[in-house]
CSV table of C-alpha atoms in Angstrom, one decimal:
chain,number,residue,atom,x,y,z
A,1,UNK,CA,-5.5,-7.3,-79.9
A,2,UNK,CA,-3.1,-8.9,-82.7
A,3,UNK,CA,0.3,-7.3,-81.2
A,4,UNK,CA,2.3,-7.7,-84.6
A,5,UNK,CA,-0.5,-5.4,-86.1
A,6,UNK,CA,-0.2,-2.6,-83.1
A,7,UNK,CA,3.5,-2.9,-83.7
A,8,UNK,CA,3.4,-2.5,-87.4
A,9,UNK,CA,1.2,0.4,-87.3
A,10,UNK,CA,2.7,2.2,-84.0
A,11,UNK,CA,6.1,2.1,-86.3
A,12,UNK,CA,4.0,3.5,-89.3
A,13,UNK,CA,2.8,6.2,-87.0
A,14,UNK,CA,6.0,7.0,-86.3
A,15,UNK,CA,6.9,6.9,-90.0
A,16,UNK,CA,4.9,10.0,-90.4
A,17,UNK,CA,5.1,12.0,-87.6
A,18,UNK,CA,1.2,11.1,-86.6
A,19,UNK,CA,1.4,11.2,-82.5
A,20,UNK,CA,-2.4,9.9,-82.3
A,21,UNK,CA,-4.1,7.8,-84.5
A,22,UNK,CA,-7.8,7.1,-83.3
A,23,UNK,CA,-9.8,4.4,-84.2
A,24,UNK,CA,-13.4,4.3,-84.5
A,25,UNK,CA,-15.8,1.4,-84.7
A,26,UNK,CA,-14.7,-0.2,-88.1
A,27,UNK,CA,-12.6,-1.9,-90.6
A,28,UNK,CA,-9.4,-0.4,-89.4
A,29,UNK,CA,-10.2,-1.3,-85.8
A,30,UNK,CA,-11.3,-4.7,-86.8
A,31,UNK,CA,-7.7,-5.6,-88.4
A,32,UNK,CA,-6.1,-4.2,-85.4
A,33,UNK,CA,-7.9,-5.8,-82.5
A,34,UNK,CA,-10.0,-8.6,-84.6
A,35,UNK,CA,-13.2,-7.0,-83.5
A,36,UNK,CA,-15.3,-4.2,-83.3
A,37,UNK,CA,-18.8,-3.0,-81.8
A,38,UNK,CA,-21.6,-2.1,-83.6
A,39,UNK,CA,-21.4,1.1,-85.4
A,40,UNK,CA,-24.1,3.6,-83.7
A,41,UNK,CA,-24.4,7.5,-82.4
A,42,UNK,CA,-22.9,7.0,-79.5
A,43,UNK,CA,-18.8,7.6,-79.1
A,44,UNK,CA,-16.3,5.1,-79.2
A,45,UNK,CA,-12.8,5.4,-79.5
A,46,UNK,CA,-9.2,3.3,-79.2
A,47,UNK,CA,-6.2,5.6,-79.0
A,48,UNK,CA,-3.1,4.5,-80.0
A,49,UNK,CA,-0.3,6.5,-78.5
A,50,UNK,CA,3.4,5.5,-78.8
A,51,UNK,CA,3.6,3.8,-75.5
A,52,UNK,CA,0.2,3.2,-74.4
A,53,UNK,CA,-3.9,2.4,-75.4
A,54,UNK,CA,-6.7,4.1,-73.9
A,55,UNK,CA,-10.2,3.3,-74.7
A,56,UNK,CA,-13.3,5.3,-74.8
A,57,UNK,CA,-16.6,3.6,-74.8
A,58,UNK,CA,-20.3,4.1,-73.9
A,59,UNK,CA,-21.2,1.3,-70.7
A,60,UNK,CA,-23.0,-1.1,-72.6
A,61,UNK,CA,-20.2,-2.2,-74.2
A,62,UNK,CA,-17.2,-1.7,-72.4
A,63,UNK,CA,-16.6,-5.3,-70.5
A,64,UNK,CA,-16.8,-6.3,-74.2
A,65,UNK,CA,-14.3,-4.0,-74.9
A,66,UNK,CA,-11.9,-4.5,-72.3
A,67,UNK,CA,-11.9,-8.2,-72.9
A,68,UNK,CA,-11.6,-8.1,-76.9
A,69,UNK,CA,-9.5,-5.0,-77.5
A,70,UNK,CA,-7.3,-5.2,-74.1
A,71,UNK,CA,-6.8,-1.4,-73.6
A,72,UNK,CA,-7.5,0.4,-70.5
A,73,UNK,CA,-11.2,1.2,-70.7
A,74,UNK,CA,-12.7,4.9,-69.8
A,75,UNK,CA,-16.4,4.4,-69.6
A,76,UNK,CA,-19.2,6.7,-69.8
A,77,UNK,CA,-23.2,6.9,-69.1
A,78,UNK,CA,-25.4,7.5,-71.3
A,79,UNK,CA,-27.0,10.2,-69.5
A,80,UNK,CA,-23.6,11.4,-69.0
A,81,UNK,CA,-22.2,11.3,-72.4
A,82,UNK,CA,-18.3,11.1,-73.7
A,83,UNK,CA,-16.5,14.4,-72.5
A,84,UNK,CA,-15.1,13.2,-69.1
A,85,UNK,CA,-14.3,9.5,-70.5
A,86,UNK,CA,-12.2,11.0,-73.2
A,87,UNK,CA,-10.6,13.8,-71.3
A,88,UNK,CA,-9.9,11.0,-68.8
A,89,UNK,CA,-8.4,9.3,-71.4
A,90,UNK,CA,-6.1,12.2,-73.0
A,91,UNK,CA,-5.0,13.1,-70.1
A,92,UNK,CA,-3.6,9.4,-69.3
A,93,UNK,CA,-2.0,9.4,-72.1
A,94,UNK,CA,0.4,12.3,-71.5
A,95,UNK,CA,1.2,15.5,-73.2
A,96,UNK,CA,-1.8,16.3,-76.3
A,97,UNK,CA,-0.6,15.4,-79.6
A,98,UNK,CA,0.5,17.7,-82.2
A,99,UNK,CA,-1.0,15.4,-85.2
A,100,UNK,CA,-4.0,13.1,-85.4
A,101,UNK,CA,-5.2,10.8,-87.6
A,102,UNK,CA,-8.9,9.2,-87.7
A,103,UNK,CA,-10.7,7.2,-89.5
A,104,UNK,CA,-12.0,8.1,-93.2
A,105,UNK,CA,-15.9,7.1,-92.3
A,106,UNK,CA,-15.6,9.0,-88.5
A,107,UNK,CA,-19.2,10.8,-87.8
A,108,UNK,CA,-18.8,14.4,-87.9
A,109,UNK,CA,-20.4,15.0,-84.6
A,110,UNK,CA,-17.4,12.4,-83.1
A,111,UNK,CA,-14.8,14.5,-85.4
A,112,UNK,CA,-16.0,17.9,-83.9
A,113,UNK,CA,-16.2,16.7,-80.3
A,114,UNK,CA,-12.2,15.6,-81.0
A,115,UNK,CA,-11.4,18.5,-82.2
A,116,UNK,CA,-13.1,20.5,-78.8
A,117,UNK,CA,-10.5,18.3,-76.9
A,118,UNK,CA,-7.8,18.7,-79.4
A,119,UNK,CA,-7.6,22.4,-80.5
A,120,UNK,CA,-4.0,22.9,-80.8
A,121,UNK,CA,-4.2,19.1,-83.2
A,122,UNK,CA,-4.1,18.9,-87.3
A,123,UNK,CA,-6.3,16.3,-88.3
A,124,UNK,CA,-5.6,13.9,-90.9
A,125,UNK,CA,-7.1,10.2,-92.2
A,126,UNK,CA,-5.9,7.5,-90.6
A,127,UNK,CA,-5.8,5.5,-94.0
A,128,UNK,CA,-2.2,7.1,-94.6
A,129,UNK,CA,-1.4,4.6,-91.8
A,130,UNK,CA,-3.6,1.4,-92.3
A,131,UNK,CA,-4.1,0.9,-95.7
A,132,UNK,CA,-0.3,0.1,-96.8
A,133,UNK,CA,-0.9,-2.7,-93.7
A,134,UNK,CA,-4.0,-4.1,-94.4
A,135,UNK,CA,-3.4,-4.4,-98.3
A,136,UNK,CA,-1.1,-7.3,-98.5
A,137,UNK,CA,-3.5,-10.5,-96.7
A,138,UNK,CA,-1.5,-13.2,-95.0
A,139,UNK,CA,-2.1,-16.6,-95.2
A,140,UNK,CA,-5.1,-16.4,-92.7
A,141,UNK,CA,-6.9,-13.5,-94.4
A,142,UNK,CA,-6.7,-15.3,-97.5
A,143,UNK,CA,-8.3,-18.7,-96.1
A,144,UNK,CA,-10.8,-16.4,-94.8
A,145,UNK,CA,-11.0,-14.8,-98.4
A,146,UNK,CA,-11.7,-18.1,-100.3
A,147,UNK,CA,-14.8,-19.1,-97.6
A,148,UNK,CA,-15.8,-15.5,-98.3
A,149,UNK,CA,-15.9,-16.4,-102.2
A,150,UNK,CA,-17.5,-19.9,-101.6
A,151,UNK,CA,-20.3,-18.2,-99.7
A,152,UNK,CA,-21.0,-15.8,-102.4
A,153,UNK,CA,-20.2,-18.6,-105.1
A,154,UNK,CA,-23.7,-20.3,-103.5
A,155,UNK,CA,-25.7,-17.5,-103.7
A,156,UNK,CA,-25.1,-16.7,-107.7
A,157,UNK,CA,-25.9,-20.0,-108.0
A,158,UNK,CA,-29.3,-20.0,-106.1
A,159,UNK,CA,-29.8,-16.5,-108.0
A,160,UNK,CA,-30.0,-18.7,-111.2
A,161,UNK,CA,-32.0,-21.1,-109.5
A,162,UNK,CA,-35.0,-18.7,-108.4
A,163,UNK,CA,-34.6,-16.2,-111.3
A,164,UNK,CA,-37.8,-17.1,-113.5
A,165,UNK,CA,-40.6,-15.3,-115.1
A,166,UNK,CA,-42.6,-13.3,-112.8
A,167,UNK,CA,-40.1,-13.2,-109.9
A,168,UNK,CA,-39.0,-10.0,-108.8
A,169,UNK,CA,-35.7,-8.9,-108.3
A,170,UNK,CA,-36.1,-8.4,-104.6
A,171,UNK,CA,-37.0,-12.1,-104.1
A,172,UNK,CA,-33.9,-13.6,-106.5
A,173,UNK,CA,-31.7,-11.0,-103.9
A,174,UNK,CA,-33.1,-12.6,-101.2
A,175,UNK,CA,-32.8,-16.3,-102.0
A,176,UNK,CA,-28.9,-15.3,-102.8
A,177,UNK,CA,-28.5,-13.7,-99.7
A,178,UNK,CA,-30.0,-16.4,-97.9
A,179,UNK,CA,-27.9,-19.0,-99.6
A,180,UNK,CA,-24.5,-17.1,-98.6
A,181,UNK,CA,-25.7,-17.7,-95.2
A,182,UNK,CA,-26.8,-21.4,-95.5
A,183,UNK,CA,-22.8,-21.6,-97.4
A,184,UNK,CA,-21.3,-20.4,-93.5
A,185,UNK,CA,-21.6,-16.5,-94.2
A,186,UNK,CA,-21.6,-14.0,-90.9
A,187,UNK,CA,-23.3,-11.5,-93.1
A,188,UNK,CA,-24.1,-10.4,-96.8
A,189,UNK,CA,-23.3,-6.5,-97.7
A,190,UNK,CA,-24.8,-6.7,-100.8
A,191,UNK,CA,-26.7,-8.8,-103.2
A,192,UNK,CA,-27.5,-6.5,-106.1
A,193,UNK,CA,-30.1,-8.5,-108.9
A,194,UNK,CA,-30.8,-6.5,-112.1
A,195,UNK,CA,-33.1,-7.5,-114.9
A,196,UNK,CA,-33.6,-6.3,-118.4
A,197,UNK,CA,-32.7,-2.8,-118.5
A,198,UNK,CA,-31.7,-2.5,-115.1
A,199,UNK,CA,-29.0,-4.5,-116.1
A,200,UNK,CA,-27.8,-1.2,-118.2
A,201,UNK,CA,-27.2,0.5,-114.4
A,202,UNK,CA,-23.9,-0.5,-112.9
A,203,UNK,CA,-25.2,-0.2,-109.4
A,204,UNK,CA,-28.6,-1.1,-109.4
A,205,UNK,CA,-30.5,-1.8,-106.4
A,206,UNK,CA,-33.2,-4.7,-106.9
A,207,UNK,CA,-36.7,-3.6,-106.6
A,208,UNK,CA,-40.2,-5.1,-107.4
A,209,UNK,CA,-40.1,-5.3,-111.2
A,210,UNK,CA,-40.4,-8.8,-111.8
A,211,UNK,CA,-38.4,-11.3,-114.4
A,212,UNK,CA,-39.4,-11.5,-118.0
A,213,UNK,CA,-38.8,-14.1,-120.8
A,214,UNK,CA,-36.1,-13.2,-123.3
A,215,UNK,CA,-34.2,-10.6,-121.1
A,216,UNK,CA,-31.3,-10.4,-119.5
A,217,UNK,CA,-30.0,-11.0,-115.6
A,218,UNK,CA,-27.2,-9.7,-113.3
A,219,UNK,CA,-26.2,-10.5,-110.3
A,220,UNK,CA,-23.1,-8.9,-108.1
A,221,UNK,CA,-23.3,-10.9,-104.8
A,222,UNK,CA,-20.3,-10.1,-101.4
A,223,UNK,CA,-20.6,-12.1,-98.1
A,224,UNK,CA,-18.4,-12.0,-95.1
A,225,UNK,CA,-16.6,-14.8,-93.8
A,226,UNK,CA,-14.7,-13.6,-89.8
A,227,UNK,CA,-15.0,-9.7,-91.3
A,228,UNK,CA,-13.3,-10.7,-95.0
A,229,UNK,CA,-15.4,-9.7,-98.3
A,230,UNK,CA,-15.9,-11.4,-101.4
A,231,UNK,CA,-17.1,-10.2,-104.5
A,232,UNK,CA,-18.3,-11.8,-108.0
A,233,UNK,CA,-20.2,-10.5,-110.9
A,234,UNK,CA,-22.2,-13.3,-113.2
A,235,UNK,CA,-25.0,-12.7,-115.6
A,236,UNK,CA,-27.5,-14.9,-116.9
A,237,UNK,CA,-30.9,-14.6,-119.4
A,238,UNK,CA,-34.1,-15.9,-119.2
A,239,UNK,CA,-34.7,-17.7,-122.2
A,240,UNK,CA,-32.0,-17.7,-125.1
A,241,UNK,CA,-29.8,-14.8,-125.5
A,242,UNK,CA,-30.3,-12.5,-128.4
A,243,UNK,CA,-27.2,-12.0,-130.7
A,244,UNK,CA,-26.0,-8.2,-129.6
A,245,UNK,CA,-26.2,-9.6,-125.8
A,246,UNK,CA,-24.1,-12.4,-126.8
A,247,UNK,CA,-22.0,-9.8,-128.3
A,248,UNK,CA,-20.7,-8.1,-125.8
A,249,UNK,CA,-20.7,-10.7,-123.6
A,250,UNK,CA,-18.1,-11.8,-125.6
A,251,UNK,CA,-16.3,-8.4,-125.6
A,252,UNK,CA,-16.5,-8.5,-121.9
A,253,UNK,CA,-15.0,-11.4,-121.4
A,254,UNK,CA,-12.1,-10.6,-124.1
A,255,UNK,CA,-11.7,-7.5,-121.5
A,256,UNK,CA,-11.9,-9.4,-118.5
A,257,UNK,CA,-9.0,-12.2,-120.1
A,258,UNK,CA,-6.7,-9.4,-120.8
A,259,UNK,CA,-7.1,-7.5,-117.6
A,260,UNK,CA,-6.2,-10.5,-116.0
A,261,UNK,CA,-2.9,-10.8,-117.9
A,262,UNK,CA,-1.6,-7.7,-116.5
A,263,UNK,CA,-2.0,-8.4,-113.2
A,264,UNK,CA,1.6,-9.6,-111.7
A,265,UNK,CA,3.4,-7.7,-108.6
A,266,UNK,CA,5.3,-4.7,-109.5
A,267,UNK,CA,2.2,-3.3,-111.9
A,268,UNK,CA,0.7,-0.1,-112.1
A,269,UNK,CA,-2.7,-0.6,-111.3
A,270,UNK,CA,-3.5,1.8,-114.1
A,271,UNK,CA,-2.2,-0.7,-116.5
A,272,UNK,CA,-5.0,-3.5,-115.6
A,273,UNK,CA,-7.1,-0.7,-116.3
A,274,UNK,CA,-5.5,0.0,-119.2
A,275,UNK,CA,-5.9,-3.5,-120.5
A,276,UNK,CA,-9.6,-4.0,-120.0
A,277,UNK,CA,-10.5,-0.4,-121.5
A,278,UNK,CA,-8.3,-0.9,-124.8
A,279,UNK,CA,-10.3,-4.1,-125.9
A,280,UNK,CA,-13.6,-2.5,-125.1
A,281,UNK,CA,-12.5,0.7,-126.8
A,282,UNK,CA,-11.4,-1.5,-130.0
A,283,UNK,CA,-14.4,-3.5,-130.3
A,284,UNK,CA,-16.6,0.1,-130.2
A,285,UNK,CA,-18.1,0.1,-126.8
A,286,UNK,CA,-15.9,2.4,-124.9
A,287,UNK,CA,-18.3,5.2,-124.3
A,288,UNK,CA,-20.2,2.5,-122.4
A,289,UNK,CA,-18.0,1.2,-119.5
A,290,UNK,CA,-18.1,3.7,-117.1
A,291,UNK,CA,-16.3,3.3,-114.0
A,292,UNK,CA,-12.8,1.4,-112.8
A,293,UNK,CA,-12.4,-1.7,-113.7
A,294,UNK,CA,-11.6,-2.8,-110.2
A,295,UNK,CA,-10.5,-1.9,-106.7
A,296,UNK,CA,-9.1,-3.7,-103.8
A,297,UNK,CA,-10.8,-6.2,-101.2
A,298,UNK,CA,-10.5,-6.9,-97.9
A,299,UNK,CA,-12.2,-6.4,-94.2
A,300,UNK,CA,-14.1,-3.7,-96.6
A,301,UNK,CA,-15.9,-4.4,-100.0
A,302,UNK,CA,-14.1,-1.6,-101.3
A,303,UNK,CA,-10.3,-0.5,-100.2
A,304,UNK,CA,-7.3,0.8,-102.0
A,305,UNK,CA,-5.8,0.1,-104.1
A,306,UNK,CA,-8.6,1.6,-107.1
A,307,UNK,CA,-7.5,0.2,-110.3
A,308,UNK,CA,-8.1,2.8,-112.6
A,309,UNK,CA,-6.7,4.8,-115.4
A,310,UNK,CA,-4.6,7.4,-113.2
A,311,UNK,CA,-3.7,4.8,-110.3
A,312,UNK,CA,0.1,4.8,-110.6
A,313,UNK,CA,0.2,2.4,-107.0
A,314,UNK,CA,1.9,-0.4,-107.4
A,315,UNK,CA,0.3,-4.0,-107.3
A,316,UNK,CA,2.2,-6.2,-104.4
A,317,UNK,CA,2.1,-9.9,-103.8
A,318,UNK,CA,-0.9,-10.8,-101.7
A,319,UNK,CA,-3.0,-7.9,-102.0
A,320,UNK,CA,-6.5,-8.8,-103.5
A,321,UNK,CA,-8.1,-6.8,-106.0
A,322,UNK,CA,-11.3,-7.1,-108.0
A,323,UNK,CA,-11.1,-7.1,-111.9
A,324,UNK,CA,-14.5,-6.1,-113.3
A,325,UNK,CA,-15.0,-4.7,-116.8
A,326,UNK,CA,-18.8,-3.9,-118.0
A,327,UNK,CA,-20.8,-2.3,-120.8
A,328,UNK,CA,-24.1,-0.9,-119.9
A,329,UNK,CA,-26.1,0.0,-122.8
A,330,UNK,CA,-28.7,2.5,-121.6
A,331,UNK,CA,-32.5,1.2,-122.4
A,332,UNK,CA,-31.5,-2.3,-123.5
A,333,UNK,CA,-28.7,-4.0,-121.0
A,334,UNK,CA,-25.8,-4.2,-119.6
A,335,UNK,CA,-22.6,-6.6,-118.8
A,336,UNK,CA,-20.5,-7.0,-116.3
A,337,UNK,CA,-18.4,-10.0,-115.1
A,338,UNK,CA,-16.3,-9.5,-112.1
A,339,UNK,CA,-13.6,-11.6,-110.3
A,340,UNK,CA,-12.0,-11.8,-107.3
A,341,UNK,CA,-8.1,-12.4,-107.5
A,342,UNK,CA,-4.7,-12.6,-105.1
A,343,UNK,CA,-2.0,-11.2,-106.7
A,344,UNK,CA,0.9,-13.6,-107.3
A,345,UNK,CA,4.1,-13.8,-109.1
A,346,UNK,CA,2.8,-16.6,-110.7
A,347,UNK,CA,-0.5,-15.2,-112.3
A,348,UNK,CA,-3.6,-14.2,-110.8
A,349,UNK,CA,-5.3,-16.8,-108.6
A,350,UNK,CA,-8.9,-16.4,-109.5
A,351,UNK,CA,-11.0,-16.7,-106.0
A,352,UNK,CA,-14.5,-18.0,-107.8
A,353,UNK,CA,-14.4,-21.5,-109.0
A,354,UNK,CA,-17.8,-20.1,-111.1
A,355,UNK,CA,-17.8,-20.3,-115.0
A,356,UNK,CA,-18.2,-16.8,-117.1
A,357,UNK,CA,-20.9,-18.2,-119.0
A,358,UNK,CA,-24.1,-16.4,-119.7
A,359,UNK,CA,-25.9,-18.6,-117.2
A,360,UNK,CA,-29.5,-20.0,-118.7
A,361,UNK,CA,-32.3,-18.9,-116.2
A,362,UNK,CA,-33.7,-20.8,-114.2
A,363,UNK,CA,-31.4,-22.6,-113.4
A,364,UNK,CA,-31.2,-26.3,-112.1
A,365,UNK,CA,-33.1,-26.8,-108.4
């Protein structure tokens, strides 16, 4: 358990009037207590009452628990399932709260059997509370940050390396993913390879088609390094680019440049937004970039804040945010480059050390 964290968010709680916030298997329990279990049907709980922690958690991984999370531990059977465990549990914890918050990815089954123990409770997200926490990193979530970003560096690279004629895009995802782990990755959430014009669809998921000459390649790669995502966005071509492609590759770029200007503490996350869309609009492809040009990065691949045109949230030293501008050009191809960046007073520091290039595919062994 990392007290300073319990303590920030236990006077957060009390901030706004939430008497319970209960954490499931996750991100949020992850930045409190540096671990969490695996995510499955079975219930698991921490509650986090003003002067006290209780833990509910199926047998097989309570001693676990109890040794990670250091809370007092209410098991349960299988065969016998949650109820007693978590009345157990209330009821150590004194009077039932008036206001609860859980987490924003909770099963529904685990939200309804809450709210049988909890009828007189409001429910609310627990996000309220953790977010504003987990979005500044310190020191030790950004070193954890930059391994993230070397591990996912690696794998664009060995993207370019297998992407050739005839190769599918499952097999260039798969020797990425592979190399993340070779780099010191704990996991890969996603290694998404488009080709020709699969490159047109933002969120493509790489299937069988294999690589042809003359057409274009992207790759948007994340790994893990001890729970912390990265995140980067590169394209390549097999063969030499045609003029168009070159095109907005250039405009891209431009977008990405000037998005990355307006990133300082004290900005409206709206304005980055701002930035990226205007030269994209100017150059006469703004019908064609189609979602946010960024959102934050941490324990999750995606957490606040979301950099888009409405987001009036302010940016704040230390938080990490993606900036990723792209035109997709439905039939023929699309662009997107992506980077990873802390916020500073200083400027952005940009967490690839990868060029922007249109990388030439393949590329060197």
């Amino acid at each position: 358990m990392r007290d300073d964290r319990l303590a920030r968010l236990r006077a957060r709680t009390h901030e706004l009037g939430v008497h319970l916030p209960v954490l499931s298997p996750g991100d949020d329990l992850r930045y409190l207590a540096g671990w969490s279990p695996l995510r499955d049907e079975r219930f698991f709980a921490l509650l986090v009452a003003p002067d006290g922690l209780a833990l509910v958690s199926p047998e097989l991984a309570a001693e676990t628990a109890s040794r990670r999370v250091g809370a007092e531990v209410y098991p349960y059977a299988d065969a016998q399932g949650p109820r007693p465990a978590l009345r157990a549990a209330l009821a150590r914890l004194g009077p039932l709260p008036q206001r609860v918050a859980v987490c924003d990815d909770l099963r529904a089954d685990h939200l309804l059997l809450l709210q049988e123990h909890l009828r007189q409770a409001t429910f609310q997200l627990v996000s309220a509370l953790t977010a504003p926490l987990r979005a500044r990193k310190d020191l030790q979530e950004l070193e954890a940050m930059r391994r993230s970003q070397a591990a996912a560096d690696a794998a664009v690279l060995a993207a370019w390396t297998a992407a050739r004629p005839g190769v599918s895009e499952l097999e260039v995802a798969e020797a990425a993913a592979a190399a993340a782990r070779q780099a010191g990755a704990e996991s890969v959430p996603f290694a998404l390879v488009a080709s020709g014009p699969n490159t047109a669809d933002p969120h493509h998921e790489p299937n069988r088609r294999r690589l042809r000459p003359e057409e274009a390649l992207l790759v948007d790669v994340g790994a893990r390094w001890d729970g912390y995502c990265s995140d980067v966005t590169r394209v390549g071509f097999l063969g030499q680019p045609v003029g168009r492609y070159l095109e907005v590759h250039g405009v891209v770029e431009r977008a990405l440049r000037a998005a990355l200007d307006a990133v300082r503490p004290g900005v409206p996350a709206c304005r980055v937004d701002r930035a990226a869309r205007e030269v994209i609009t100017a150059a006469g492809y703004g019908p064609y970039f189609v979602h946010r040009t960024g959102h934050g990065l941490g324990l999750s691949p995606h957490e606040p804040p979301s950099v888009h045109g409405e987001e009036r949230a302010l940016l704040e030293e230390g938080m990490v945010i993606t900036v990723e501008p792209g035109v997709y050009l439905p039939g023929e191809f699309g662009v997107r480059l992506e980077e990873a960046v802390v916020v500073l007073d200083s400027g952005p520091e940009i967490l690839s050390r990868l060029p922007r290039d249109v990388f030439p595919c393949p590329g060197p062994a």
